[in-house]
XYZ file of C-alpha atoms in Angstrom:
559
model
C 0.131 -0.218 0.187
C 2.632 2.300 1.189
C 4.767 1.280 -2.143
C 1.695 2.660 -4.439
C 1.455 5.567 -2.521
C 4.870 6.643 -3.355
C 4.564 5.745 -7.066
C 1.292 7.844 -7.679
C 3.418 10.588 -5.524
C 6.152 9.731 -8.297
C 4.292 10.086 -10.934
C 2.252 13.011 -9.561
C 6.157 14.907 -9.242
C 6.522 13.767 -12.860
C 3.479 15.349 -14.133
C 4.016 18.822 -12.693
C 7.186 19.381 -13.685
C 7.511 17.950 -16.879
C 5.924 20.889 -18.938
C 8.732 23.045 -17.537
C 11.460 21.725 -18.703
C 11.529 19.034 -21.327
C 15.118 17.523 -21.003
C 15.651 18.130 -17.262
C 12.086 16.303 -16.833
C 13.128 13.194 -19.080
C 16.502 12.508 -17.280
C 14.344 12.916 -13.961
C 11.556 10.582 -14.953
C 14.409 7.564 -16.517
C 16.260 7.820 -13.184
C 13.510 8.287 -10.894
C 11.286 5.241 -12.564
C 15.303 3.210 -12.244
C 14.891 3.860 -9.030
C 11.343 2.395 -8.180
C 12.239 -0.487 -10.062
C 15.317 -1.233 -7.714
C 12.958 -0.099 -5.023
C 16.366 2.613 -4.101
C 14.060 4.695 -2.055
C 16.963 6.508 -0.540
C 18.122 7.393 -4.135
C 14.595 8.474 -5.198
C 14.007 10.894 -1.572
C 17.332 12.375 -2.806
C 16.602 13.063 -6.615
C 13.196 14.040 -5.904
C 14.422 16.866 -3.432
C 16.901 17.858 -5.975
C 14.780 18.060 -8.795
C 12.408 19.876 -6.058
C 15.087 22.781 -5.611
C 16.436 22.984 -9.399
C 12.318 24.072 -9.820
C 13.245 27.084 -8.997
C 15.670 28.311 -11.854
C 13.086 26.660 -14.415
C 11.238 29.144 -16.590
C 7.566 29.624 -16.213
C 5.820 27.130 -18.506
C 4.500 30.161 -20.429
C 8.363 30.670 -21.664
C 8.734 27.768 -23.324
C 9.187 29.262 -26.356
C 11.193 32.080 -25.775
C 12.598 34.528 -28.559
C 15.402 32.652 -29.978
C 17.975 34.339 -32.528
C 17.029 37.465 -34.372
C 17.889 37.730 -37.815
C 21.153 39.083 -37.766
C 22.407 41.066 -41.059
C 24.975 37.921 -41.867
C 21.805 36.028 -42.406
C 20.286 38.269 -43.825
C 22.899 38.460 -46.404
C 22.021 34.599 -47.564
C 19.029 34.848 -48.007
C 19.396 36.726 -51.711
C 20.126 35.177 -54.680
C 23.206 36.761 -57.241
C 20.589 39.043 -59.179
C 19.193 39.801 -55.399
C 15.939 37.684 -55.313
C 15.232 36.603 -52.056
C 15.601 32.799 -52.511
C 12.782 30.608 -52.142
C 9.901 33.169 -52.212
C 11.003 34.651 -49.044
C 9.418 31.723 -46.756
C 13.053 31.278 -44.499
C 13.483 34.763 -44.286
C 9.480 35.311 -43.328
C 9.824 32.300 -40.523
C 13.217 33.761 -38.982
C 11.066 37.271 -38.076
C 8.178 35.420 -37.094
C 10.653 33.419 -34.264
C 13.000 36.549 -33.558
C 12.317 39.617 -34.991
C 15.341 41.887 -36.492
C 18.147 42.894 -35.751
C 18.030 46.750 -35.296
C 21.516 47.589 -37.219
C 19.220 45.960 -40.672
C 15.398 47.349 -39.732
C 15.938 50.116 -42.509
C 16.417 47.431 -45.407
C 13.976 44.909 -43.791
C 11.008 46.280 -43.102
C 10.251 47.751 -46.946
C 9.766 43.643 -47.349
C 7.960 43.001 -44.489
C 4.947 45.986 -44.885
C 5.054 44.964 -48.813
C 6.686 48.401 -50.155
C 9.290 45.833 -51.809
C 7.348 42.699 -53.793
C 8.855 39.990 -51.947
C 10.223 38.397 -55.712
C 11.735 41.449 -56.399
C 15.066 42.041 -58.290
C 17.287 44.474 -56.589
C 16.955 46.990 -59.991
C 12.989 46.614 -59.773
C 13.384 47.407 -56.101
C 15.688 50.870 -57.204
C 12.588 51.817 -59.658
C 10.076 51.400 -57.062
C 12.701 53.622 -54.337
C 13.328 56.182 -57.387
C 9.490 57.003 -58.429
C 8.838 56.574 -54.277
C 11.180 59.598 -53.401
C 9.185 61.799 -56.346
C 6.283 61.383 -55.243
C 6.778 62.055 -51.713
C 8.204 65.220 -53.170
C 5.444 65.738 -55.162
C 2.874 65.036 -52.526
C 5.289 67.692 -50.204
C 4.767 70.518 -52.832
C 1.318 70.507 -52.835
C 1.489 70.990 -49.161
C 2.937 73.931 -50.065
C 0.730 75.302 -52.632
C -1.796 74.755 -50.173
C -0.516 76.060 -47.146
C 0.595 79.669 -49.462
C -3.358 79.529 -50.829
C -4.560 79.997 -46.959
C -1.888 82.456 -45.567
C -3.014 84.564 -49.680
C -6.260 84.154 -48.596
C -6.232 85.332 -45.041
C -4.377 87.946 -46.104
C -6.630 89.397 -48.412
C -9.854 88.825 -45.661
C -7.667 90.921 -43.255
C -7.096 93.411 -45.431
C -10.618 93.880 -47.127
C -11.962 93.742 -43.180
C -9.572 96.254 -42.982
C -10.643 98.755 -45.897
C -14.034 98.355 -44.670
C -13.565 99.551 -41.100
C -11.301 102.483 -42.296
C -13.449 103.149 -45.459
C -10.884 103.587 -47.337
C -12.473 101.673 -50.081
C -15.744 99.175 -50.950
C -15.554 96.147 -49.178
C -17.982 94.368 -52.400
C -15.299 95.578 -54.482
C -12.889 93.346 -52.450
C -14.931 90.504 -52.393
C -15.365 90.848 -56.191
C -11.940 90.842 -57.190
C -10.078 87.764 -59.057
C -7.566 87.307 -56.529
C -10.243 86.382 -53.875
C -12.232 84.572 -56.094
C -9.399 82.893 -56.977
C -9.072 81.964 -53.377
C -12.712 80.879 -52.766
C -12.491 78.613 -56.243
C -9.658 76.633 -54.872
C -10.892 75.718 -52.148
C -14.266 74.081 -53.837
C -14.368 70.406 -55.224
C -14.188 69.983 -58.749
C -14.398 65.903 -58.468
C -14.373 63.925 -61.513
C -15.011 60.329 -62.353
C -11.560 59.220 -62.886
C -10.049 62.195 -64.005
C -6.459 63.914 -63.212
C -6.156 67.790 -63.101
C -4.369 69.678 -66.304
C -1.149 71.136 -65.618
C -2.292 74.680 -65.972
C -4.569 73.825 -63.215
C -2.162 72.717 -60.391
C -2.819 76.413 -58.284
C -5.759 74.265 -57.193
C -6.433 71.359 -54.671
C -5.210 68.340 -56.481
C -7.119 66.104 -54.028
C -10.475 67.957 -54.781
C -10.720 66.199 -58.613
C -9.524 62.669 -57.608
C -12.077 60.401 -56.453
C -12.146 58.902 -53.483
C -14.136 56.197 -51.813
C -17.373 57.630 -50.182
C -16.642 56.666 -46.704
C -16.172 58.627 -43.998
C -15.402 62.237 -42.789
C -11.942 63.248 -41.925
C -11.007 62.410 -38.173
C -9.477 65.108 -36.047
C -9.111 64.058 -32.810
C -9.550 60.852 -31.099
C -9.160 60.506 -27.601
C -7.439 57.097 -26.404
C -7.508 57.018 -22.535
C -9.696 54.355 -22.512
C -11.779 55.729 -20.249
C -15.601 56.987 -19.665
C -17.923 56.858 -22.565
C -17.769 54.721 -25.506
C -18.240 57.345 -28.202
C -14.150 58.526 -27.699
C -13.500 58.835 -31.890
C -14.181 61.752 -32.811
C -14.293 64.221 -36.007
C -14.513 67.715 -36.774
C -16.309 68.786 -39.732
C -18.056 65.596 -40.189
C -21.806 64.941 -40.614
C -23.907 61.341 -39.547
C -24.522 60.650 -42.899
C -20.810 60.498 -44.027
C -20.349 56.882 -42.436
C -22.208 54.663 -45.055
C -19.317 51.840 -45.645
C -18.147 48.894 -44.148
C -14.581 47.702 -42.791
C -13.736 45.728 -45.909
C -13.387 48.768 -48.075
C -10.689 50.309 -45.897
C -8.673 47.145 -45.918
C -8.352 45.955 -49.422
C -5.799 46.239 -52.351
C -3.661 49.490 -52.766
C -6.120 50.490 -55.575
C -8.369 51.336 -53.424
C -6.662 53.331 -51.355
C -7.156 56.943 -52.697
C -3.879 58.157 -54.014
C -3.640 61.763 -55.058
C -2.511 62.984 -58.183
C 0.538 64.975 -58.790
C 2.147 67.373 -61.128
C 3.228 66.469 -64.319
C 1.562 62.998 -64.054
C 4.537 61.551 -61.601
C 1.785 61.194 -59.210
C -0.404 58.560 -61.097
C 0.940 55.848 -60.277
C 0.125 53.698 -57.112
C 1.306 52.524 -54.163
C 4.027 50.633 -55.610
C 3.966 47.135 -54.686
C 6.339 46.071 -57.324
C 8.208 47.833 -60.550
C 5.185 46.675 -62.960
C 1.975 47.406 -60.966
C -0.187 49.897 -61.880
C -2.581 50.994 -59.017
C -3.468 54.371 -60.842
C -5.945 56.126 -58.457
C -8.700 55.857 -61.629
C -9.447 52.528 -60.941
C -10.981 53.342 -58.130
C -14.952 53.350 -58.616
C -17.096 54.793 -56.112
C -18.583 58.690 -55.654
C -16.067 61.473 -55.287
C -15.766 63.584 -52.076
C -14.965 66.846 -51.080
C -11.648 67.859 -49.663
C -10.725 71.329 -48.841
C -8.064 73.779 -48.254
C -10.047 74.204 -44.541
C -9.815 70.436 -44.044
C -6.173 70.078 -44.384
C -6.070 73.153 -42.027
C -7.461 71.123 -39.339
C -5.807 68.352 -39.986
C -2.442 70.670 -39.827
C -3.519 71.869 -36.857
C -3.618 68.756 -34.659
C -1.023 67.300 -36.611
C 1.155 70.154 -35.013
C 0.059 69.774 -31.553
C 0.859 65.418 -31.622
C 4.540 66.500 -33.233
C 5.391 68.423 -30.513
C 3.403 66.328 -27.831
C 5.625 63.002 -29.018
C 7.429 61.418 -26.619
C 11.457 61.042 -26.667
C 11.053 57.356 -25.772
C 12.812 56.552 -29.198
C 16.138 59.259 -28.873
C 18.240 55.780 -27.740
C 17.191 53.515 -30.245
C 18.348 56.173 -32.973
C 21.784 57.696 -32.250
C 22.403 59.636 -35.336
C 18.950 61.511 -35.250
C 19.334 61.696 -31.838
C 22.625 63.806 -32.288
C 21.214 65.925 -34.594
C 22.684 69.631 -34.963
C 20.464 72.761 -33.548
C 20.788 74.475 -36.729
C 19.695 71.411 -38.712
C 16.227 71.137 -36.172
C 15.661 74.739 -36.217
C 15.689 74.783 -39.901
C 13.641 71.838 -40.558
C 11.258 73.180 -37.666
C 10.869 76.260 -39.782
C 10.035 74.504 -43.697
C 7.251 73.073 -41.632
C 6.395 76.303 -39.972
C 6.255 74.026 -36.588
C 5.044 76.221 -33.781
C 5.609 76.228 -29.949
C 8.496 73.937 -29.419
C 11.044 76.456 -27.877
C 10.839 73.544 -24.583
C 12.197 70.938 -26.965
C 15.770 69.833 -27.249
C 17.208 69.731 -30.883
C 15.879 66.054 -31.256
C 13.216 66.432 -30.551
C 12.429 69.542 -32.750
C 14.022 67.964 -35.355
C 11.659 64.542 -34.789
C 8.564 67.200 -34.265
C 9.423 69.028 -37.792
C 9.449 65.010 -39.541
C 6.673 64.444 -38.092
C 4.834 67.175 -39.517
C 6.413 66.669 -43.008
C 5.373 62.997 -43.300
C 1.811 63.530 -41.839
C 1.121 66.243 -43.950
C 1.914 64.379 -47.202
C -0.053 61.308 -45.731
C -3.392 63.597 -45.813
C -2.560 64.434 -48.945
C -2.103 61.237 -49.947
C -5.345 59.646 -48.230
C -7.614 62.919 -47.744
C -10.018 60.339 -46.636
C -8.679 59.754 -43.681
C -6.320 62.984 -43.340
C -5.563 62.589 -39.444
C -6.432 61.353 -36.327
C -4.732 61.622 -33.200
C -2.937 58.292 -32.507
C -1.436 58.121 -36.458
C 1.363 59.876 -34.813
C 1.881 56.996 -32.336
C 2.263 54.764 -35.497
C 4.517 56.678 -37.275
C 6.975 57.387 -34.304
C 8.884 54.083 -34.524
C 8.986 54.208 -38.275
C 10.752 57.015 -38.246
C 13.033 56.639 -35.855
C 14.483 53.513 -37.686
C 13.773 55.059 -40.905
C 16.224 57.977 -41.670
C 14.935 59.049 -45.112
C 11.059 60.722 -45.093
C 10.400 59.123 -48.287
C 11.423 55.606 -46.829
C 9.572 56.278 -43.866
C 6.388 57.753 -45.398
C 5.471 54.588 -47.769
C 6.610 52.028 -44.709
C 3.663 54.575 -43.182
C 1.136 54.273 -46.127
C 1.561 49.948 -46.195
C 1.150 49.901 -42.566
C -1.696 52.568 -42.482
C -2.990 49.732 -45.512
C -4.114 47.607 -42.823
C -4.637 50.399 -39.694
C -6.504 52.910 -41.259
C -9.584 51.504 -40.828
C -9.305 52.218 -37.324
C -9.210 55.827 -37.993
C -12.776 56.038 -39.270
C -15.665 57.767 -37.462
C -17.848 54.939 -37.883
C -15.746 52.574 -36.224
C -16.772 49.706 -37.868
C -13.536 48.575 -38.540
C -12.791 48.781 -34.677
C -16.262 46.929 -33.586
C -15.264 44.654 -36.026
C -12.150 44.113 -34.175
C -13.124 44.077 -30.964
C -15.857 41.422 -31.687
C -13.287 38.733 -32.975
C -11.221 39.536 -29.372
C -14.415 39.189 -27.644
C -15.435 35.417 -29.834
C -11.766 34.255 -28.846
C -12.047 34.770 -25.383
C -15.407 33.153 -25.654
C -14.058 29.926 -27.540
C -10.872 29.882 -25.202
C -12.465 30.672 -21.748
C -16.760 30.503 -21.329
C -16.065 31.136 -17.221
C -14.360 34.723 -18.404
C -16.488 35.507 -20.956
C -19.512 34.875 -18.456
C -17.884 37.150 -16.216
C -17.780 40.001 -18.903
C -21.389 39.429 -19.967
C -22.124 39.898 -16.200
C -20.506 43.183 -16.324
C -21.777 44.233 -19.452
C -17.984 44.298 -21.087
C -18.392 41.409 -23.270
C -17.920 44.046 -26.063
C -14.747 43.965 -24.823
C -14.667 47.849 -25.151
C -11.514 47.792 -22.680
C -8.570 47.264 -24.664
C -10.046 50.106 -27.689
C -6.956 51.363 -27.491
C -4.588 48.340 -27.786
C -6.925 48.050 -30.917
C -6.161 51.528 -32.215
C -2.587 51.554 -31.707
C -1.450 48.512 -31.986
C 0.073 48.072 -28.136
C 1.989 51.082 -28.842
C 0.804 52.521 -25.342
C 1.247 48.919 -23.672
C 4.666 47.534 -25.099
C 7.904 49.832 -24.202
C 9.459 50.648 -28.032
C 11.420 48.149 -28.443
C 8.548 45.366 -27.356
C 6.647 47.342 -30.308
C 8.785 46.738 -32.579
C 9.439 42.891 -32.206
C 5.541 42.650 -32.058
C 5.023 44.407 -34.948
C 7.426 43.215 -37.037
C 6.057 39.243 -36.072
C 2.946 40.770 -37.488
C 4.222 42.203 -40.375
C 5.780 38.709 -40.931
C 2.280 37.030 -40.618
C 0.712 39.713 -42.942
C 3.568 39.327 -45.751
C 3.541 35.586 -45.624
C -0.609 35.969 -46.767
C 0.401 38.528 -49.171
C 2.652 36.946 -50.719
C 0.588 33.562 -51.077
C 2.919 31.345 -49.075
C 0.582 27.739 -48.137
C 0.072 26.679 -45.055
C 2.179 23.722 -45.248
C 4.996 26.086 -45.914
C 5.677 26.849 -41.903
C 5.854 22.909 -41.282
C 5.795 22.744 -37.269
C 6.902 26.481 -37.104
C 5.682 27.742 -33.799
C 2.931 24.734 -32.796
C 1.733 24.562 -36.617
C 0.513 28.469 -36.244
C -1.025 29.571 -39.691
C -0.188 33.145 -40.511
C -3.125 35.260 -39.341
C -4.155 38.821 -40.718
C -5.787 39.150 -36.891
C -2.186 38.223 -34.764
C -2.789 41.313 -33.333
C -6.409 40.756 -32.013
C -5.256 37.087 -31.038
C -2.322 39.171 -28.733
C -4.800 41.039 -27.301
C -7.294 38.564 -26.158
C -3.977 36.353 -24.611
C -3.295 39.571 -22.543
C -6.832 39.646 -21.584
C -6.810 35.720 -20.497
C -3.433 36.265 -18.817
C -5.556 38.352 -16.447
C -8.681 35.972 -15.662
C -8.295 35.368 -12.159
C -7.794 38.913 -11.255
C -10.546 39.778 -13.643
C -13.042 37.026 -12.688
C -12.076 37.465 -8.482
C -11.849 41.086 -8.045
C -13.072 43.544 -10.809
C -16.559 43.926 -10.259
C -17.182 46.920 -13.691
C -16.075 47.269 -17.324
C -14.050 50.473 -15.601
C -11.992 48.667 -13.414
C -11.010 46.441 -16.250
C -10.336 48.974 -18.500
C -7.808 50.627 -15.542
C -6.562 47.730 -15.495
C -5.577 47.151 -18.992
C -4.289 50.611 -19.004
C -2.290 50.386 -16.340
C -0.105 47.184 -18.163
C 2.386 49.517 -19.689
C 6.000 48.790 -19.470
C 4.664 45.375 -17.209
C 3.898 43.169 -20.495
C 6.401 40.484 -21.888
C 6.100 40.659 -25.487
C 7.088 37.034 -26.773
C 5.650 35.544 -24.122
C 2.307 37.392 -25.113
C 2.975 36.240 -28.947
C 3.812 32.512 -27.852
C 0.407 32.728 -26.121
C -1.238 34.566 -29.046
C 0.236 31.769 -32.002
C -1.857 28.839 -29.120
C -4.486 30.718 -29.300
C -4.167 30.818 -33.267
C -3.799 26.972 -33.297
C -6.633 26.276 -31.409
C -9.198 28.706 -32.161
C -8.494 30.247 -35.739
C -10.896 27.881 -37.925
C -13.781 28.167 -35.377
C -13.623 32.003 -35.462
């Protein structure tokens, strides 16, 4: 009877620790079993005690697949063929990124592949052509930004002159209003949209985007509260009417042809977002109602952009030494070019960073006027800028990033609700007890993770953790975009196939890790929301990704 009890105790011990360290557990299991057969109970007890002591040095079962080696420069070079193409369509490259991320020294080279700026099957010659074309388009977008600002300044001066003349009685006010200059200023802000048309060269004084057909989706968002507390209506837009929100989320995450690219002077901007040198994605392919976007819209976006740029945090500085060491003269010069204001309290590197944010975000507002600018977009751009020192490269990577994230900044919030619904389904499929508790609190819509969804964990993770999570997420999206079959991944990450919704699985995993706390201590959604907002800096990104991949394996077919 005693021997049976000892046997049961031993096997219970073995099963308890087996998951902690496979190799150690197998060795101990063999020795314990041999000791049991030989009835060598002194040795049995001794090694059981040693195993118990050794347990303290073992990693948590959550850490059983921690981060492997990152993609290093030497290995990165081996992935290319002599003509500069990625071997095997980029499968090995994506697998490597998926397990360990990218070494900081090669992120500038790797990210354009992950984000789709460069096609996985492109040659060096094709990528050079894409890069040159993208640079030209970005420069033309910046020129258009300056023209809009000049038109507004001219219009403002004319109005001031008209008011001054009217007050002083120095002339007939109606004559001023009837002047050709004022008519030009007013007409430049009117919509002259046409189906598939592009502006004539002689009409460049007018807003280019007023003549380009775009999707009839939502109004321009100007501010977005990301605090995560209070009412659920936290996405606010200026100058928007309820009737403007009539589209579905699927419209905002389609191919690049669906994103309204603005035509630019000389026809150089007629090409769409280039996945490769041969792809033509001109905005004339878009078949939808045109939408009016005026200089006043741009002025609203510009005002919010400048405020957010000056308030941007400095967490990136230690990760970008070259930008941190920028001279005060260079920073001041760039700030003057983009008309940055209220930055006297900032050190040169932050002034330079803020000025770059303004330049790129203004260009994006002209490129995609349907979205324009919303608070929170600077959170997504800032990490990209810290790595990509060339503005045109940072811009196009941001465009590619926003291809998936742009529906987070729509007034109708269809995209946000869809993603929150997926998070809710994942939690329900994995832990029905937790889901029932959320239902009792009327929190089953998972609105408490709103901020995580909108800015993709940027506020909850450290700077480096954010980049690691995004790189793994981009690798999944690149695999799907490249048509890489599920079988190509083999036993990779427990056979977890690539998914467009890895972020949502990570968010669900984050909530599930706190299930006990939520069930036992929290009695309202506000309390859960405060817990989520307090996670900043306290998350293990690789543990999170491991749990997310576990959820993908078990639930993807059901969601």
